């Protein structure tokens, strides 16, 4: 460990400096563990930011990817794709919606959702989103992400968005005008700190959308694919959105995004109206088809059980530096009081062989893979307790 510190990390100036990176490079992964260039082993409690839900080098996923890679990398969306069809059927069955469009990332999925809503709106174009929301970095989804720090220097934003406080239904109602076509929300705000809304929030927003003939777009890019202990986080409520966007965990680490929508919206997306060269790439789709098969009731139950255990154990530490512990399933935020820096905790965890994330103001973000065991949770707790009590 101390050797690690003395190692001088030389980073090529050829790389743009838009990321602040830890001085660690991982070169191998196996299950819930990562290994760096020195062979040091780390417990992965971040999953590449809610991406590698089934861990690293999962045998079934790796086999499916290898098999597809040896057959065909890419042909474009000018041709039939039975892999995409199978995956689309699975997503339709899980969501209760009708049609699927594939792209490569979360921001692209949200761009498509914005376009789909406008197309359906036939002149209505404005979308209400929540302050603190995160929907991506390209101009449309950036404009949907109501956070000044993301906008700095990138004005003018795409017109047609209005912003309301999260977890405030009345604010949405007051913001509706003749141009409004949709409401777009994360069911739990991920990037801004694992903010869980009150229980009826999504239900009430859905009611409001139905009353005003607005689409309800749910951004499940981070919360989806089993992360919260349901296939989609909105399924904790008794609602059906009109559009769902997915990416992160969908293909366990290969770039794949998806938009699932109702047939009433799909109706307007005629040939040529939208598209993507790489979207639904055969290798990413082969991986996602295995992911969907692995995401069964047993997996969901385990995510809920282990998530509750992790939350309860952190809560019961009764540590004076912890302000709150929140989240659903294996999407957990630990908010610290301002005297303890989350960045410092994450850095010290890393030094002690645990990878965790940060989010929002002062929140440690825990997104362990679904294959985690009780023993690994205990291992995490041991390191975590040691660091916050130091
Ligand atoms: C990560 C994220 C995105 C953006 O996904 P990218 O693949 O990085 O473009 C969008 N929405 C939510 C909720 C996210 O967490």
XYZ file of C-alpha atoms and ligand atoms in Angstrom:
405
model
C 0.000 0.000 0.000
C 2.678 2.499 0.972
C 4.606 1.604 -2.201
C 1.590 2.617 -4.168
C 1.786 6.146 -2.792
C 5.413 6.582 -3.759
C 4.774 5.509 -7.324
C 4.853 8.544 -9.562
C 1.974 8.394 -11.969
C 2.901 9.863 -15.306
C -0.196 10.738 -17.277
C 0.216 11.543 -20.953
C -0.610 15.138 -21.800
C -2.246 13.742 -24.945
C -5.334 12.900 -22.871
C -7.781 15.717 -22.319
C -7.966 16.611 -18.651
C -11.746 16.539 -18.340
C -11.653 13.784 -15.705
C -10.092 13.867 -12.297
C -8.700 10.349 -12.077
C -7.411 8.327 -9.161
C -3.800 7.244 -9.511
C -4.740 3.620 -10.025
C -5.054 1.598 -13.196
C -7.037 -1.610 -13.136
C -5.895 -4.258 -15.543
C -7.928 -7.302 -14.492
C -11.279 -8.069 -12.989
C -12.841 -11.213 -11.589
C -16.310 -11.208 -10.078
C -16.523 -8.493 -7.435
C -12.759 -7.856 -7.485
C -10.392 -5.675 -9.479
C -6.606 -5.911 -9.759
C -4.267 -3.003 -10.436
C -0.941 -2.824 -12.274
C 0.845 -3.969 -9.102
C -1.424 -6.965 -8.692
C -3.143 -5.379 -5.694
C -6.694 -6.640 -5.165
C -9.684 -4.344 -4.658
C -13.291 -5.033 -3.714
C -15.468 -3.300 -6.298
C -18.314 -1.354 -4.647
C -18.830 0.950 -7.626
C -19.353 -1.428 -10.578
C -18.009 1.155 -13.038
C -20.783 3.517 -11.859
C -23.720 1.089 -11.888
C -22.566 -0.678 -15.044
C -21.003 -4.059 -14.282
C -23.900 -5.448 -12.252
C -22.764 -8.993 -12.841
C -19.196 -8.243 -11.962
C -16.088 -8.662 -14.059
C -15.461 -11.519 -16.424
C -18.803 -13.205 -15.763
C -18.406 -16.574 -17.543
C -21.753 -16.495 -19.377
C -21.363 -12.882 -20.485
C -17.731 -13.265 -21.535
C -18.624 -16.392 -23.543
C -21.510 -14.678 -25.321
C -19.313 -11.688 -26.167
C -16.466 -13.905 -27.416
C -18.834 -15.973 -29.505
C -20.345 -12.913 -31.158
C -16.951 -11.236 -31.646
C -15.734 -14.253 -33.567
C -18.796 -14.128 -35.831
C -19.447 -10.468 -36.566
C -18.703 -7.061 -35.040
C -21.003 -4.758 -36.909
C -23.240 -4.494 -39.965
C -25.293 -1.289 -39.370
C -29.000 -0.955 -38.858
C -29.720 -1.354 -42.563
C -30.101 -5.093 -41.962
C -32.140 -7.461 -39.808
C -30.955 -8.230 -36.279
C -32.443 -11.167 -34.398
C -30.284 -10.309 -31.365
C -31.904 -6.874 -31.160
C -35.342 -8.435 -31.615
C -34.805 -10.902 -28.777
C -33.526 -8.155 -26.491
C -36.370 -5.809 -27.435
C -38.933 -8.543 -26.645
C -37.372 -9.029 -23.225
C -37.436 -5.301 -22.461
C -41.031 -5.022 -23.671
C -42.086 -7.944 -21.475
C -40.439 -6.468 -18.394
C -41.724 -2.935 -18.902
C -45.228 -3.463 -20.258
C -44.414 -0.907 -22.985
C -44.335 -1.705 -26.700
C -41.346 -0.575 -28.764
C -37.575 -0.356 -28.275
C -34.911 1.812 -29.913
C -31.240 0.989 -29.330
C -28.378 3.466 -29.043
C -25.011 3.457 -27.266
C -25.237 5.489 -24.068
C -27.444 7.141 -21.506
C -27.221 10.589 -22.987
C -28.184 9.238 -26.410
C -31.147 7.396 -24.934
C -32.339 10.635 -23.360
C -31.737 12.627 -26.560
C -33.926 10.092 -28.353
C -36.581 10.309 -25.632
C -36.663 14.106 -25.994
C -37.033 13.797 -29.768
C -39.685 11.079 -29.478
C -41.715 13.232 -27.082
C -41.568 16.214 -29.430
C -42.521 14.079 -32.410
C -45.501 12.702 -30.514
C -46.363 16.195 -29.262
C -47.104 17.461 -32.786
C -46.085 21.007 -31.911
C -45.948 20.775 -28.142
C -42.274 20.628 -27.220
C -41.509 21.695 -23.676
C -40.295 19.194 -21.068
C -40.378 19.667 -17.307
C -37.388 18.223 -15.446
C -36.198 18.284 -11.837
C -33.463 20.446 -10.344
C -30.434 18.313 -9.492
C -31.372 15.817 -12.197
C -28.764 14.242 -14.411
C -29.644 13.067 -17.902
C -26.360 13.304 -19.809
C -23.793 15.606 -21.383
C -24.907 16.202 -24.973
C -26.805 19.434 -25.643
C -30.367 18.154 -25.279
C -29.894 15.970 -22.239
C -27.491 18.541 -20.754
C -30.247 21.122 -21.069
C -32.567 18.661 -19.315
C -30.050 18.340 -16.450
C -30.817 21.262 -14.162
C -27.412 21.818 -12.560
C -25.486 25.062 -13.126
C -22.138 23.382 -12.664
C -22.796 21.203 -15.721
C -23.873 24.179 -17.834
C -20.914 26.452 -17.119
C -19.515 27.772 -20.399
C -21.881 25.817 -22.640
C -24.658 28.347 -23.190
C -26.953 28.728 -24.992
C -28.794 25.627 -23.875
C -31.415 23.862 -25.956
C -34.717 25.696 -25.483
C -37.833 23.881 -24.354
C -37.075 22.829 -20.794
C -38.424 24.065 -17.510
C -37.090 23.127 -14.112
C -38.833 22.406 -10.847
C -37.660 21.171 -7.430
C -37.407 17.369 -7.165
C -40.084 15.640 -5.097
C -42.569 18.503 -5.559
C -45.676 17.570 -7.549
C -47.334 20.938 -7.157
C -44.320 22.654 -8.738
C -44.761 20.439 -11.798
C -48.444 21.322 -12.055
C -47.671 25.042 -11.777
C -45.062 24.749 -14.495
C -47.368 23.193 -17.127
C -48.333 25.436 -20.041
C -49.715 25.006 -23.574
C -46.299 23.957 -24.908
C -45.648 21.288 -22.312
C -45.359 17.785 -23.776
C -43.665 15.721 -21.059
C -42.236 15.364 -17.589
C -38.828 13.686 -17.395
C -37.421 12.392 -14.096
C -34.982 10.005 -12.494
C -36.921 7.781 -10.043
C -33.987 8.236 -7.641
C -31.535 11.023 -8.415
C -28.180 9.277 -8.750
C -25.460 11.776 -9.619
C -26.737 14.451 -7.280
C -26.617 12.220 -4.214
C -28.952 9.167 -4.243
C -31.982 11.370 -3.555
C -35.001 9.158 -2.922
C -38.352 10.955 -3.357
C -41.335 10.395 -1.085
C -43.319 7.252 -1.718
C -46.221 8.722 -3.694
C -44.200 11.099 -5.826
C -43.997 9.054 -9.032
C -47.647 7.975 -8.699
C -48.782 11.557 -8.352
C -46.631 12.743 -11.250
C -48.114 9.985 -13.382
C -51.633 11.097 -12.440
C -50.770 14.658 -13.309
C -49.361 13.579 -16.677
C -52.511 11.612 -17.473
C -54.704 14.557 -16.497
C -52.820 16.987 -18.759
C -52.089 14.546 -21.593
C -48.325 14.704 -20.985
C -45.806 11.936 -21.471
C -44.006 10.639 -18.402
C -40.373 9.915 -19.308
C -38.477 7.957 -16.667
C -34.696 8.014 -16.861
C -33.684 4.570 -15.590
C -30.137 4.839 -16.930
C -28.676 4.379 -13.435
C -31.608 2.915 -11.472
C -32.664 0.361 -14.085
C -31.516 -3.183 -14.839
C -32.104 -4.571 -11.358
C -30.031 -2.023 -9.455
C -32.772 -1.135 -6.953
C -34.091 -4.683 -6.571
C -36.692 -4.391 -9.346
C -35.969 -4.497 -13.061
C -36.851 -0.779 -13.173
C -37.028 1.504 -10.128
C -40.449 2.865 -11.134
C -41.785 -0.650 -10.528
C -41.599 0.076 -6.813
C -44.714 2.156 -7.587
C -47.806 1.008 -9.357
C -47.274 3.021 -12.527
C -46.520 2.693 -16.195
C -44.456 5.465 -17.771
C -44.692 6.343 -21.475
C -40.951 6.305 -22.123
C -38.130 4.570 -20.247
C -34.470 5.255 -20.966
C -31.717 2.751 -20.195
C -27.960 2.371 -20.557
C -25.330 1.797 -17.828
C -26.122 -1.736 -16.565
C -27.827 -2.902 -19.744
C -24.839 -4.703 -21.302
C -22.613 -5.143 -18.210
C -19.904 -2.834 -19.514
C -20.307 -2.708 -23.257
C -21.811 0.499 -24.655
C -25.537 0.058 -25.142
C -28.493 2.335 -24.504
C -32.196 1.834 -25.091
C -35.447 3.741 -25.209
C -38.625 1.807 -24.499
C -41.857 3.560 -25.443
C -45.561 2.941 -25.949
C -46.875 2.139 -29.413
C -48.684 5.483 -29.456
C -45.270 7.143 -29.449
C -43.606 4.473 -31.585
C -46.214 5.180 -34.261
C -44.519 8.487 -35.081
C -41.007 7.065 -35.435
C -41.204 6.116 -39.078
C -38.189 4.987 -41.174
C -35.586 7.743 -41.345
C -36.962 9.757 -38.425
C -34.193 8.750 -36.006
C -31.214 6.410 -36.001
C -27.723 5.441 -34.915
C -24.824 3.818 -36.738
C -23.587 1.804 -33.775
C -26.860 1.566 -31.834
C -27.685 -2.022 -30.909
C -24.242 -3.280 -31.862
C -24.277 -7.112 -32.077
C -21.589 -7.640 -29.411
C -23.207 -5.282 -26.897
C -26.585 -6.865 -27.636
C -25.203 -10.380 -27.095
C -23.975 -9.261 -23.683
C -27.304 -7.592 -22.824
C -29.273 -10.686 -23.775
C -27.363 -12.625 -21.110
C -27.802 -9.790 -18.593
C -31.572 -9.921 -19.093
C -31.568 -13.687 -18.482
C -29.530 -13.297 -15.301
C -31.879 -10.645 -13.932
C -34.458 -12.941 -12.341
C -36.573 -12.803 -9.189
C -33.836 -14.474 -7.190
C -31.388 -11.753 -8.175
C -33.871 -8.988 -7.307
C -34.634 -10.501 -3.913
C -30.956 -10.792 -3.149
C -30.319 -7.172 -4.143
C -33.066 -6.019 -1.799
C -31.913 -8.234 1.066
C -28.217 -7.353 0.803
C -29.008 -3.679 0.231
C -31.107 -3.581 3.407
C -28.365 -5.360 5.319
C -25.723 -2.914 4.110
C -27.889 0.105 4.930
C -28.835 -1.219 8.364
C -25.282 -2.079 9.308
C -24.011 1.343 8.284
C -26.895 2.973 10.126
C -26.253 0.918 13.261
C -22.629 2.087 13.374
C -24.266 5.159 14.870
C -21.277 7.154 13.727
C -21.308 10.848 14.555
C -20.045 11.766 11.074
C -22.917 10.085 9.236
C -25.925 12.258 8.494
C -28.071 9.737 6.624
C -28.045 6.391 4.831
C -30.477 6.049 1.938
C -31.269 4.276 -1.305
C -32.978 1.186 -2.629
C -31.569 -2.246 -3.375
C -27.884 -1.974 -4.145
C -27.993 1.758 -4.876
C -26.968 3.319 -1.600
C -25.824 6.758 -0.521
C -24.122 7.550 2.779
C -24.293 11.251 3.488
C -21.608 12.596 5.780
C -21.712 15.681 7.921
C -19.546 18.430 6.490
C -16.642 17.717 8.852
C -15.869 14.493 7.001
C -14.915 14.800 3.335
C -16.477 12.165 1.106
C -13.665 12.493 -1.408
C -11.177 11.725 1.344
C -13.186 8.705 2.520
C -13.380 7.365 -1.047
C -9.641 7.902 -1.553
C -8.810 6.138 1.716
C -11.141 3.264 0.883
C -9.305 2.906 -2.404
C -5.972 2.855 -0.639
C -7.368 0.117 1.592
C -8.546 -1.929 -1.348
C -12.185 -0.874 -1.729
C -13.557 0.973 -4.761
C -16.504 3.272 -3.965
C -17.960 6.378 -5.568
C -19.048 9.831 -4.561
C -22.137 11.798 -5.529
C -23.774 15.134 -4.864
C -22.544 17.357 -2.060
C -21.157 14.959 0.503
C -22.441 11.514 -0.338
C -20.489 8.288 -0.610
C -22.063 6.247 -3.384
C -22.180 2.474 -3.016
C -23.115 0.487 -6.112
C -21.777 -3.023 -5.520
C -22.299 -5.706 -8.144
C -25.313 -8.024 -7.736
C -23.010 -11.020 -7.296
C -21.734 -9.645 -3.985
C -21.860 -11.956 -0.958
C -22.569 -11.293 2.727
C -18.884 -11.872 3.431
C -17.929 -9.160 0.972
C -20.372 -6.798 2.618
C -18.685 -7.554 5.946
C -15.303 -6.908 4.336
C -16.513 -3.538 3.089
C -17.957 -2.660 6.497
C -14.684 -3.491 8.203
C -12.678 -1.101 5.991
C -15.406 1.533 6.027
C -15.720 1.495 9.830
C -11.967 1.700 10.260
C -11.713 4.725 7.955
C -14.586 6.786 9.304
C -13.447 6.189 12.892
C -9.862 7.210 12.219
C -25.066 8.182 -16.246
C -26.415 8.745 -16.480
C -26.773 9.294 -17.723
C -25.785 9.475 -18.841
O -25.305 8.280 -19.331
P -24.016 8.252 -20.309
O -23.957 6.833 -20.762
O -22.844 8.685 -19.485
O -24.298 9.202 -21.404
C -28.076 9.707 -17.893
N -28.978 9.596 -16.916
C -28.667 9.082 -15.705
C -29.730 8.959 -14.666
C -27.382 8.650 -15.439
O -27.067 8.178 -14.236
